[in-house]
């Protein structure tokens, strides 16, 4: 498999499902469980093409989840629902159940020609999840193409970038829309795990601060193998996830990862961001930005964490150290950073399918910021983000 296909346009993948049978249980008929894990896998190609479609990869990772469920002897006091788009026109809500020593897949609802990229329709899906599997805690795992905070249809530096969702704007969803959909559904998340590239961005975390406690994501590109669910599933399922073990499991897996072509690919980053700390960080950054203006001659010294020829995603800590020369204010920032990103790990190098293949990771705070970017294709949308408005 060549590297273009191996990375599959910087998408991280979950697994897909085909249904076993229709559910006999209607909405609202279930007892409240401790936690519902909702896996969201929208269509990843375009209107008229299956190029970049990740459905087969979705299947692989769902099987890994099921294997991990089997190892645990079931789901315990949890339930697991999956929204999966098999084509541009057909999606289904499926429950993974564990009975008699094996996992079964039960189709709860089908969606035909359903536009899930709007806040109202996302809320409708989430309300279906709540109705079929009411719980005290909800977690959301999202698998598709991703490019951080960038608006749908964005194409930084005219690269092959993908927004959150599909290969074209028709099937892409912006982060504020996701937040609005969760808000409309009245469904606060314990965590949102983005199995997509470039989602561990402060702009993303700030948009999600009112709808989730934690964000699990990568600052960079993630290989097509995705999250090593066989290794980390047991850390996801408790009522209080072991976030540090999730990050360690990801790091250990990719430090020794060998791809389908038999070649080593020891590349990957993963972070856990406490979204409840974003407002505090915004206040500190507003103070820093009111006193200092970044010297663009220092841009080459800022740790970049993407592969674009004109970088978009920079390590936040590396940037702030070069921006702020006040020791006391910098200490305030560093203390806030520890609270904002309690868990993070990166391999010594990262790999990109874009213009710059290899980047040494010399500084890693576990979260990116796009403030210093000089990429002409993203500077205007950057200034329209809620994060930028709150800090400038």
mmCIF file of C-alpha atoms in Angstrom:
data_model
loop_
_atom_site.group_PDB
_atom_site.id
_atom_site.type_symbol
_atom_site.label_atom_id
_atom_site.label_comp_id
_atom_site.label_asym_id
_atom_site.label_seq_id
_atom_site.Cartn_x
_atom_site.Cartn_y
_atom_site.Cartn_z
ATOM 1 C CA UNK A 1 0.000 0.000 0.000
ATOM 2 C CA UNK A 2 1.484 3.370 -0.958
ATOM 3 C CA UNK A 3 1.678 6.150 1.594
ATOM 4 C CA UNK A 4 -1.130 8.128 -0.003
ATOM 5 C CA UNK A 5 -3.534 5.272 0.588
ATOM 6 C CA UNK A 6 -1.887 4.327 3.855
ATOM 7 C CA UNK A 7 -2.729 7.669 5.372
ATOM 8 C CA UNK A 8 -5.986 7.949 3.482
ATOM 9 C CA UNK A 9 -5.867 11.696 3.344
ATOM 10 C CA UNK A 10 -5.037 12.100 7.048
ATOM 11 C CA UNK A 11 -8.204 10.390 8.210
ATOM 12 C CA UNK A 12 -8.329 8.352 11.331
ATOM 13 C CA UNK A 13 -10.702 5.497 11.120
ATOM 14 C CA UNK A 14 -13.140 3.639 13.223
ATOM 15 C CA UNK A 15 -14.986 0.569 12.050
ATOM 16 C CA UNK A 16 -18.158 0.260 10.067
ATOM 17 C CA UNK A 17 -21.164 -1.969 10.543
ATOM 18 C CA UNK A 18 -23.693 -3.859 8.588
ATOM 19 C CA UNK A 19 -26.868 -4.603 10.457
ATOM 20 C CA UNK A 20 -27.773 -7.978 11.879
ATOM 21 C CA UNK A 21 -31.484 -7.388 12.370
ATOM 22 C CA UNK A 22 -33.953 -4.646 13.110
ATOM 23 C CA UNK A 23 -34.507 -3.761 16.718
ATOM 24 C CA UNK A 24 -37.781 -4.775 18.274
ATOM 25 C CA UNK A 25 -37.366 -2.144 20.963
ATOM 26 C CA UNK A 26 -38.738 1.282 20.204
ATOM 27 C CA UNK A 27 -37.248 4.576 21.355
ATOM 28 C CA UNK A 28 -37.637 5.431 24.986
ATOM 29 C CA UNK A 29 -38.137 1.846 26.115
ATOM 30 C CA UNK A 30 -34.738 1.265 27.671
ATOM 31 C CA UNK A 31 -33.591 1.626 31.245
ATOM 32 C CA UNK A 32 -31.038 4.300 32.004
ATOM 33 C CA UNK A 33 -27.548 2.817 31.924
ATOM 34 C CA UNK A 34 -24.334 4.223 33.374
ATOM 35 C CA UNK A 35 -22.735 5.253 30.082
ATOM 36 C CA UNK A 36 -23.535 5.237 26.384
ATOM 37 C CA UNK A 37 -20.574 5.282 24.014
ATOM 38 C CA UNK A 38 -21.669 6.820 20.716
ATOM 39 C CA UNK A 39 -19.497 6.213 17.662
ATOM 40 C CA UNK A 40 -20.185 8.663 14.831
ATOM 41 C CA UNK A 41 -18.931 7.766 11.341
ATOM 42 C CA UNK A 42 -20.440 9.924 8.581
ATOM 43 C CA UNK A 43 -19.880 9.519 4.848
ATOM 44 C CA UNK A 44 -16.240 10.214 4.011
ATOM 45 C CA UNK A 45 -16.229 10.453 0.210
ATOM 46 C CA UNK A 46 -18.209 12.775 -2.082
ATOM 47 C CA UNK A 47 -21.567 12.994 -3.806
ATOM 48 C CA UNK A 48 -20.640 11.022 -6.906
ATOM 49 C CA UNK A 49 -17.477 9.144 -5.994
ATOM 50 C CA UNK A 50 -16.336 6.563 -3.457
ATOM 51 C CA UNK A 51 -12.738 7.822 -3.591
ATOM 52 C CA UNK A 52 -11.450 8.406 -0.042
ATOM 53 C CA UNK A 53 -14.300 6.309 1.352
ATOM 54 C CA UNK A 54 -13.323 4.859 4.739
ATOM 55 C CA UNK A 55 -16.193 2.423 5.215
ATOM 56 C CA UNK A 56 -13.962 -0.633 4.934
ATOM 57 C CA UNK A 57 -11.596 0.818 7.491
ATOM 58 C CA UNK A 58 -14.534 1.536 9.763
ATOM 59 C CA UNK A 59 -15.362 -2.167 9.636
ATOM 60 C CA UNK A 60 -11.859 -3.098 10.766
ATOM 61 C CA UNK A 61 -11.916 -0.862 13.814
ATOM 62 C CA UNK A 62 -15.397 -1.827 14.923
ATOM 63 C CA UNK A 63 -14.195 -5.409 14.890
ATOM 64 C CA UNK A 64 -11.308 -4.307 17.118
ATOM 65 C CA UNK A 65 -13.772 -2.695 19.504
ATOM 66 C CA UNK A 66 -15.839 -5.871 19.538
ATOM 67 C CA UNK A 67 -12.744 -7.938 20.226
ATOM 68 C CA UNK A 68 -11.951 -5.687 23.180
ATOM 69 C CA UNK A 69 -15.543 -5.990 24.412
ATOM 70 C CA UNK A 70 -15.189 -9.765 24.233
ATOM 71 C CA UNK A 71 -11.953 -9.644 26.211
ATOM 72 C CA UNK A 72 -13.755 -7.660 28.893
ATOM 73 C CA UNK A 73 -16.615 -10.142 28.913
ATOM 74 C CA UNK A 74 -19.159 -7.626 27.702
ATOM 75 C CA UNK A 75 -20.079 -3.972 27.985
ATOM 76 C CA UNK A 76 -20.839 -4.032 31.682
ATOM 77 C CA UNK A 77 -23.233 -1.221 32.585
ATOM 78 C CA UNK A 78 -22.564 0.558 29.283
ATOM 79 C CA UNK A 79 -24.171 0.613 25.864
ATOM 80 C CA UNK A 80 -22.565 1.262 22.490
ATOM 81 C CA UNK A 81 -24.343 2.840 19.525
ATOM 82 C CA UNK A 82 -22.842 3.529 16.102
ATOM 83 C CA UNK A 83 -24.041 5.939 13.411
ATOM 84 C CA UNK A 84 -22.516 4.724 10.146
ATOM 85 C CA UNK A 85 -22.917 5.964 6.571
ATOM 86 C CA UNK A 86 -22.490 3.116 4.092
ATOM 87 C CA UNK A 87 -23.092 5.433 1.134
ATOM 88 C CA UNK A 88 -23.804 9.071 0.396
ATOM 89 C CA UNK A 89 -27.523 8.308 0.649
ATOM 90 C CA UNK A 90 -27.814 5.661 3.354
ATOM 91 C CA UNK A 91 -26.905 5.701 7.042
ATOM 92 C CA UNK A 92 -27.957 3.636 10.018
ATOM 93 C CA UNK A 93 -27.954 3.783 13.789
ATOM 94 C CA UNK A 94 -26.714 0.433 15.077
ATOM 95 C CA UNK A 95 -26.285 -0.937 18.574
ATOM 96 C CA UNK A 96 -23.424 -3.301 19.409
ATOM 97 C CA UNK A 97 -24.572 -5.803 22.004
ATOM 98 C CA UNK A 98 -22.803 -8.656 23.792
ATOM 99 C CA UNK A 99 -24.698 -11.898 24.265
ATOM 100 C CA UNK A 100 -23.627 -15.488 24.868
ATOM 101 C CA UNK A 101 -19.936 -14.699 24.463
ATOM 102 C CA UNK A 102 -20.120 -12.722 21.235
ATOM 103 C CA UNK A 103 -21.034 -9.306 19.874
ATOM 104 C CA UNK A 104 -24.209 -8.755 17.877
ATOM 105 C CA UNK A 105 -25.181 -5.738 15.767
ATOM 106 C CA UNK A 106 -28.733 -4.511 15.936
ATOM 107 C CA UNK A 107 -30.015 -1.855 13.513
ATOM 108 C CA UNK A 108 -32.165 0.617 15.429
ATOM 109 C CA UNK A 109 -32.962 3.154 12.718
ATOM 110 C CA UNK A 110 -32.213 3.862 9.061
ATOM 111 C CA UNK A 111 -31.644 7.283 7.496
ATOM 112 C CA UNK A 112 -32.104 7.875 3.759
ATOM 113 C CA UNK A 113 -30.769 11.030 2.069
ATOM 114 C CA UNK A 114 -30.340 12.578 5.502
ATOM 115 C CA UNK A 115 -28.271 15.754 5.808
ATOM 116 C CA UNK A 116 -26.388 15.254 9.069
ATOM 117 C CA UNK A 117 -24.145 18.305 8.493
ATOM 118 C CA UNK A 118 -26.676 20.725 9.999
ATOM 119 C CA UNK A 119 -26.972 21.416 13.710
ATOM 120 C CA UNK A 120 -30.680 20.537 13.716
ATOM 121 C CA UNK A 121 -30.153 17.152 12.091
ATOM 122 C CA UNK A 122 -27.122 16.343 14.228
ATOM 123 C CA UNK A 123 -29.319 17.108 17.221
ATOM 124 C CA UNK A 124 -31.943 14.754 15.794
ATOM 125 C CA UNK A 125 -29.404 11.907 15.632
ATOM 126 C CA UNK A 126 -28.242 12.613 19.168
ATOM 127 C CA UNK A 127 -31.817 12.660 20.420
ATOM 128 C CA UNK A 128 -32.258 9.241 18.816
ATOM 129 C CA UNK A 129 -29.198 8.035 20.727
ATOM 130 C CA UNK A 130 -30.632 9.389 23.978
ATOM 131 C CA UNK A 131 -33.997 7.813 23.260
ATOM 132 C CA UNK A 132 -32.659 4.345 22.440
ATOM 133 C CA UNK A 133 -29.869 4.319 25.035
ATOM 134 C CA UNK A 134 -30.504 6.806 27.865
ATOM 135 C CA UNK A 135 -27.515 7.077 30.184
ATOM 136 C CA UNK A 136 -26.010 9.088 32.973
ATOM 137 C CA UNK A 137 -22.852 9.695 30.887
ATOM 138 C CA UNK A 138 -22.328 10.094 27.143
ATOM 139 C CA UNK A 139 -19.047 9.748 25.252
ATOM 140 C CA UNK A 140 -18.669 10.485 21.530
ATOM 141 C CA UNK A 141 -16.063 8.952 19.222
ATOM 142 C CA UNK A 142 -15.891 10.613 15.800
ATOM 143 C CA UNK A 143 -14.167 8.982 12.843
ATOM 144 C CA UNK A 144 -13.767 10.650 9.439
ATOM 145 C CA UNK A 145 -11.476 13.055 7.582
ATOM 146 C CA UNK A 146 -10.380 16.063 9.583
ATOM 147 C CA UNK A 147 -8.520 19.364 9.392
ATOM 148 C CA UNK A 148 -8.936 21.002 12.766
ATOM 149 C CA UNK A 149 -10.893 24.220 13.067
ATOM 150 C CA UNK A 150 -10.842 25.022 9.337
ATOM 151 C CA UNK A 151 -14.261 25.751 7.814
ATOM 152 C CA UNK A 152 -15.746 23.207 5.453
ATOM 153 C CA UNK A 153 -14.503 23.566 1.921
ATOM 154 C CA UNK A 154 -11.176 24.980 3.119
ATOM 155 C CA UNK A 155 -8.078 24.049 1.167
ATOM 156 C CA UNK A 156 -4.990 25.404 2.978
ATOM 157 C CA UNK A 157 -2.108 26.076 0.619
ATOM 158 C CA UNK A 158 -4.150 24.307 -2.056
ATOM 159 C CA UNK A 159 -3.259 20.961 -0.481
ATOM 160 C CA UNK A 160 -5.395 17.847 -0.230
ATOM 161 C CA UNK A 161 -6.809 18.935 3.128
ATOM 162 C CA UNK A 162 -10.063 17.600 4.473
ATOM 163 C CA UNK A 163 -12.500 19.224 6.857
ATOM 164 C CA UNK A 164 -14.384 17.283 9.531
ATOM 165 C CA UNK A 165 -16.469 14.794 7.585
ATOM 166 C CA UNK A 166 -16.309 13.899 3.902
ATOM 167 C CA UNK A 167 -14.130 14.664 0.929
ATOM 168 C CA UNK A 168 -16.241 17.594 -0.237
ATOM 169 C CA UNK A 169 -18.024 20.447 1.517
ATOM 170 C CA UNK A 170 -21.400 18.756 1.016
ATOM 171 C CA UNK A 171 -20.523 16.136 3.634
ATOM 172 C CA UNK A 172 -18.366 18.247 5.921
ATOM 173 C CA UNK A 173 -19.359 19.673 9.287
ATOM 174 C CA UNK A 174 -17.837 22.658 11.057
ATOM 175 C CA UNK A 175 -16.960 22.423 14.740
ATOM 176 C CA UNK A 176 -19.392 25.190 15.822
ATOM 177 C CA UNK A 177 -22.156 23.251 14.058
ATOM 178 C CA UNK A 178 -21.250 20.113 16.006
ATOM 179 C CA UNK A 179 -21.299 22.088 19.242
ATOM 180 C CA UNK A 180 -24.676 23.592 18.354
ATOM 181 C CA UNK A 181 -26.115 20.162 17.555
ATOM 182 C CA UNK A 182 -24.970 18.728 20.887
ATOM 183 C CA UNK A 183 -26.364 21.786 22.658
ATOM 184 C CA UNK A 184 -29.734 21.493 20.911
ATOM 185 C CA UNK A 185 -29.937 17.828 21.891
ATOM 186 C CA UNK A 186 -29.293 18.705 25.532
ATOM 187 C CA UNK A 187 -26.594 16.061 25.627
ATOM 188 C CA UNK A 188 -23.401 17.153 27.363
ATOM 189 C CA UNK A 189 -20.470 14.858 26.593
ATOM 190 C CA UNK A 190 -17.988 13.499 29.081
ATOM 191 C CA UNK A 191 -15.476 13.461 26.239
ATOM 192 C CA UNK A 192 -15.358 13.775 22.475
ATOM 193 C CA UNK A 193 -12.642 11.727 20.810
ATOM 194 C CA UNK A 194 -11.753 12.934 17.335
ATOM 195 C CA UNK A 195 -10.246 10.107 15.364
ATOM 196 C CA UNK A 196 -9.339 12.660 12.689
ATOM 197 C CA UNK A 197 -6.250 14.683 11.851
ATOM 198 C CA UNK A 198 -5.370 18.031 13.415
ATOM 199 C CA UNK A 199 -8.252 18.221 15.909
ATOM 200 C CA UNK A 200 -6.162 18.874 19.068
ATOM 201 C CA UNK A 201 -6.305 22.610 18.406
ATOM 202 C CA UNK A 202 -7.097 25.326 20.915
ATOM 203 C CA UNK A 203 -9.606 26.765 18.441
ATOM 204 C CA UNK A 204 -11.460 23.416 18.396
ATOM 205 C CA UNK A 205 -11.351 23.004 22.176
ATOM 206 C CA UNK A 206 -12.691 26.515 22.707
ATOM 207 C CA UNK A 207 -15.637 25.893 20.377
ATOM 208 C CA UNK A 208 -16.505 22.727 22.319
ATOM 209 C CA UNK A 209 -16.002 24.096 25.837
ATOM 210 C CA UNK A 210 -19.712 24.246 26.656
ATOM 211 C CA UNK A 211 -20.666 20.789 25.346
ATOM 212 C CA UNK A 212 -17.878 18.458 26.510
ATOM 213 C CA UNK A 213 -15.542 18.167 29.466
ATOM 214 C CA UNK A 214 -12.615 16.636 27.587
ATOM 215 C CA UNK A 215 -11.304 16.404 24.047
ATOM 216 C CA UNK A 216 -9.138 13.468 22.936
ATOM 217 C CA UNK A 217 -7.391 14.244 19.664
ATOM 218 C CA UNK A 218 -4.178 14.499 17.689
ATOM 219 C CA UNK A 219 -2.255 17.672 16.919
ATOM 220 C CA UNK A 220 -1.133 16.138 13.646
ATOM 221 C CA UNK A 221 -2.013 13.423 11.149
ATOM 222 C CA UNK A 222 -3.071 9.986 12.306
ATOM 223 C CA UNK A 223 -2.448 6.863 10.289
ATOM 224 C CA UNK A 224 -5.218 4.825 8.744
ATOM 225 C CA UNK A 225 -4.890 2.200 11.484
ATOM 226 C CA UNK A 226 -6.519 4.689 13.825
ATOM 227 C CA UNK A 227 -6.872 4.290 17.546
ATOM 228 C CA UNK A 228 -5.537 0.963 18.880
ATOM 229 C CA UNK A 229 -8.873 -0.012 20.387
ATOM 230 C CA UNK A 230 -7.789 -3.505 21.363
ATOM 231 C CA UNK A 231 -5.249 -1.870 23.678
ATOM 232 C CA UNK A 232 -7.138 1.167 24.975
ATOM 233 C CA UNK A 233 -10.804 0.173 25.021
ATOM 234 C CA UNK A 234 -10.643 -0.917 28.660
ATOM 235 C CA UNK A 235 -9.494 2.585 29.587
ATOM 236 C CA UNK A 236 -12.356 4.243 27.681
ATOM 237 C CA UNK A 237 -15.239 2.269 29.181
ATOM 238 C CA UNK A 238 -15.103 3.073 32.933
ATOM 239 C CA UNK A 239 -17.394 5.799 34.243
ATOM 240 C CA UNK A 240 -14.161 7.755 34.834
ATOM 241 C CA UNK A 241 -11.921 7.003 31.845
ATOM 242 C CA UNK A 242 -8.191 6.554 32.415
ATOM 243 C CA UNK A 243 -7.092 9.336 30.075
ATOM 244 C CA UNK A 244 -3.403 8.909 30.841
ATOM 245 C CA UNK A 245 -3.560 5.215 29.950
ATOM 246 C CA UNK A 246 -5.380 6.031 26.700
ATOM 247 C CA UNK A 247 -2.549 8.356 25.684
ATOM 248 C CA UNK A 248 0.118 5.880 26.803
ATOM 249 C CA UNK A 249 -1.561 3.058 24.912
ATOM 250 C CA UNK A 250 -1.686 5.128 21.735
ATOM 251 C CA UNK A 251 1.951 6.143 22.103
ATOM 252 C CA UNK A 252 3.175 2.612 22.802
ATOM 253 C CA UNK A 253 1.249 1.250 19.827
ATOM 254 C CA UNK A 254 2.586 3.784 17.346
ATOM 255 C CA UNK A 255 6.131 3.840 18.685
ATOM 256 C CA UNK A 256 6.406 0.241 17.498
ATOM 257 C CA UNK A 257 3.898 0.367 14.652
ATOM 258 C CA UNK A 258 4.542 -1.606 11.467
ATOM 259 C CA UNK A 259 2.243 -0.854 8.552
ATOM 260 C CA UNK A 260 0.460 -3.253 6.204
ATOM 261 C CA UNK A 261 3.405 -2.944 3.828
ATOM 262 C CA UNK A 262 5.747 -4.367 6.463
ATOM 263 C CA UNK A 263 7.551 -1.074 6.970
ATOM 264 C CA UNK A 264 7.894 0.693 10.350
ATOM 265 C CA UNK A 265 5.851 3.868 10.820
ATOM 266 C CA UNK A 266 6.712 5.092 14.343
ATOM 267 C CA UNK A 267 4.744 8.323 14.112
ATOM 268 C CA UNK A 268 1.866 9.759 16.093
ATOM 269 C CA UNK A 269 0.659 12.296 18.654
ATOM 270 C CA UNK A 270 -2.265 12.201 21.044
ATOM 271 C CA UNK A 271 -3.516 14.622 23.691
ATOM 272 C CA UNK A 272 -6.275 14.948 26.242
ATOM 273 C CA UNK A 273 -7.506 18.540 26.535
ATOM 274 C CA UNK A 274 -9.607 19.746 29.466
ATOM 275 C CA UNK A 275 -12.134 21.965 27.711
ATOM 276 C CA UNK A 276 -13.239 23.410 31.053
ATOM 277 C CA UNK A 277 -9.871 25.184 31.217
ATOM 278 C CA UNK A 278 -10.146 26.942 27.846
ATOM 279 C CA UNK A 279 -11.775 30.099 29.202
ATOM 280 C CA UNK A 280 -8.976 30.602 31.714
ATOM 281 C CA UNK A 281 -6.419 30.119 28.957
ATOM 282 C CA UNK A 282 -8.271 32.584 26.726
ATOM 283 C CA UNK A 283 -8.037 35.249 29.413
ATOM 284 C CA UNK A 284 -4.289 34.721 29.786
ATOM 285 C CA UNK A 285 -3.756 34.800 26.033
ATOM 286 C CA UNK A 286 -5.817 37.975 25.737
ATOM 287 C CA UNK A 287 -3.461 39.624 28.229
ATOM 288 C CA UNK A 288 -0.393 38.356 26.368
ATOM 289 C CA UNK A 289 -1.747 39.498 23.004
ATOM 290 C CA UNK A 290 -2.547 42.931 24.410
ATOM 291 C CA UNK A 291 1.115 43.392 25.346
ATOM 292 C CA UNK A 292 3.009 41.556 22.626
ATOM 293 C CA UNK A 293 2.944 41.180 18.876
ATOM 294 C CA UNK A 294 4.648 38.164 17.376
ATOM 295 C CA UNK A 295 7.858 38.831 15.444
ATOM 296 C CA UNK A 296 7.404 37.004 12.120
ATOM 297 C CA UNK A 297 11.164 36.652 11.749
ATOM 298 C CA UNK A 298 10.928 34.060 14.557
ATOM 299 C CA UNK A 299 8.365 31.933 12.751
ATOM 300 C CA UNK A 300 10.895 29.320 11.656
ATOM 301 C CA UNK A 301 11.722 28.685 15.313
ATOM 302 C CA UNK A 302 8.128 27.807 16.226
ATOM 303 C CA UNK A 303 7.428 24.075 16.314
ATOM 304 C CA UNK A 304 5.182 23.209 13.401
ATOM 305 C CA UNK A 305 2.956 20.149 13.640
ATOM 306 C CA UNK A 306 1.531 19.824 10.146
ATOM 307 C CA UNK A 307 2.882 18.968 6.719
ATOM 308 C CA UNK A 308 1.654 21.962 4.742
ATOM 309 C CA UNK A 309 4.211 23.991 2.807
ATOM 310 C CA UNK A 310 2.776 27.061 4.540
ATOM 311 C CA UNK A 311 2.049 25.808 8.052
ATOM 312 C CA UNK A 312 -1.339 26.203 9.726
ATOM 313 C CA UNK A 313 -0.957 24.244 12.985
ATOM 314 C CA UNK A 314 1.831 25.289 15.382
ATOM 315 C CA UNK A 315 2.656 23.987 18.838
ATOM 316 C CA UNK A 316 1.011 26.443 21.228
ATOM 317 C CA UNK A 317 3.668 26.350 23.945
ATOM 318 C CA UNK A 318 6.486 26.839 21.467
ATOM 319 C CA UNK A 319 4.683 29.862 20.012
ATOM 320 C CA UNK A 320 3.918 31.515 23.350
ATOM 321 C CA UNK A 321 7.501 31.139 24.586
ATOM 322 C CA UNK A 322 8.644 33.171 21.591
ATOM 323 C CA UNK A 323 5.783 35.661 21.882
ATOM 324 C CA UNK A 324 5.863 36.533 25.596
ATOM 325 C CA UNK A 325 9.020 37.858 27.265
ATOM 326 C CA UNK A 326 7.472 38.627 30.663
ATOM 327 C CA UNK A 327 8.606 35.833 33.017
ATOM 328 C CA UNK A 328 5.657 36.165 35.393
ATOM 329 C CA UNK A 329 3.091 36.210 32.615
ATOM 330 C CA UNK A 330 4.810 33.290 30.906
ATOM 331 C CA UNK A 331 4.657 31.292 34.157
ATOM 332 C CA UNK A 332 0.930 31.982 34.294
ATOM 333 C CA UNK A 333 0.611 30.634 30.793
ATOM 334 C CA UNK A 334 2.666 27.510 31.539
ATOM 335 C CA UNK A 335 0.625 26.753 34.651
ATOM 336 C CA UNK A 336 -2.569 27.136 32.639
ATOM 337 C CA UNK A 337 -1.165 24.900 29.919
ATOM 338 C CA UNK A 338 -0.614 22.097 32.433
ATOM 339 C CA UNK A 339 -4.261 22.313 33.453
ATOM 340 C CA UNK A 340 -5.462 22.591 29.874
ATOM 341 C CA UNK A 341 -3.520 19.580 28.561
ATOM 342 C CA UNK A 342 -3.061 17.113 31.423
ATOM 343 C CA UNK A 343 -2.014 14.207 29.181
ATOM 344 C CA UNK A 344 -0.018 14.225 25.960
ATOM 345 C CA UNK A 345 2.612 12.251 24.096
ATOM 346 C CA UNK A 346 4.371 12.510 20.751
ATOM 347 C CA UNK A 347 6.839 10.360 18.890
ATOM 348 C CA UNK A 348 10.211 11.871 18.025
ATOM 349 C CA UNK A 349 9.053 12.575 14.497
ATOM 350 C CA UNK A 350 5.719 12.973 12.770
ATOM 351 C CA UNK A 351 4.879 12.023 9.216
ATOM 352 C CA UNK A 352 2.643 13.847 6.769
ATOM 353 C CA UNK A 353 1.114 12.874 3.464
ATOM 354 C CA UNK A 354 1.317 16.492 2.358
ATOM 355 C CA UNK A 355 4.200 18.737 1.292
ATOM 356 C CA UNK A 356 6.640 18.172 4.167
ATOM 357 C CA UNK A 357 6.777 14.476 4.960
ATOM 358 C CA UNK A 358 8.895 14.368 8.113
ATOM 359 C CA UNK A 359 9.043 16.830 10.998
ATOM 360 C CA UNK A 360 11.138 16.474 14.144
ATOM 361 C CA UNK A 361 9.130 17.103 17.311
ATOM 362 C CA UNK A 362 11.430 19.159 19.536
ATOM 363 C CA UNK A 363 8.707 20.960 21.486
ATOM 364 C CA UNK A 364 5.307 19.494 22.288
ATOM 365 C CA UNK A 365 2.614 21.039 24.470
ATOM 366 C CA UNK A 366 -0.124 18.730 23.200
ATOM 367 C CA UNK A 367 -2.207 21.482 21.605
ATOM 368 C CA UNK A 368 -1.858 23.600 18.487
ATOM 369 C CA UNK A 369 -2.606 27.234 17.746
ATOM 370 C CA UNK A 370 -2.836 28.909 14.343
ATOM 371 C CA UNK A 371 -2.221 32.522 15.427
ATOM 372 C CA UNK A 372 1.252 32.764 13.843
ATOM 373 C CA UNK A 373 0.249 31.257 10.485
ATOM 374 C CA UNK A 374 1.082 33.201 7.353
ATOM 375 C CA UNK A 375 -0.921 30.866 5.152
ATOM 376 C CA UNK A 376 -2.993 33.259 3.010
ATOM 377 C CA UNK A 377 -5.787 30.717 2.580
ATOM 378 C CA UNK A 378 -6.639 30.537 6.281
ATOM 379 C CA UNK A 379 -5.789 33.896 7.879
ATOM 380 C CA UNK A 380 -9.250 35.370 7.295
ATOM 381 C CA UNK A 381 -11.247 32.382 8.598
ATOM 382 C CA UNK A 382 -8.870 32.207 11.567
ATOM 383 C CA UNK A 383 -9.862 35.714 12.639
ATOM 384 C CA UNK A 384 -13.504 34.628 12.557
ATOM 385 C CA UNK A 385 -13.016 31.821 15.094
ATOM 386 C CA UNK A 386 -14.451 32.242 18.581
ATOM 387 C CA UNK A 387 -10.982 31.646 20.039
ATOM 388 C CA UNK A 388 -9.378 34.429 18.025
ATOM 389 C CA UNK A 389 -12.148 36.883 18.884
ATOM 390 C CA UNK A 390 -11.821 36.047 22.584
ATOM 391 C CA UNK A 391 -8.049 36.531 22.653
ATOM 392 C CA UNK A 392 -7.457 39.569 20.424
#
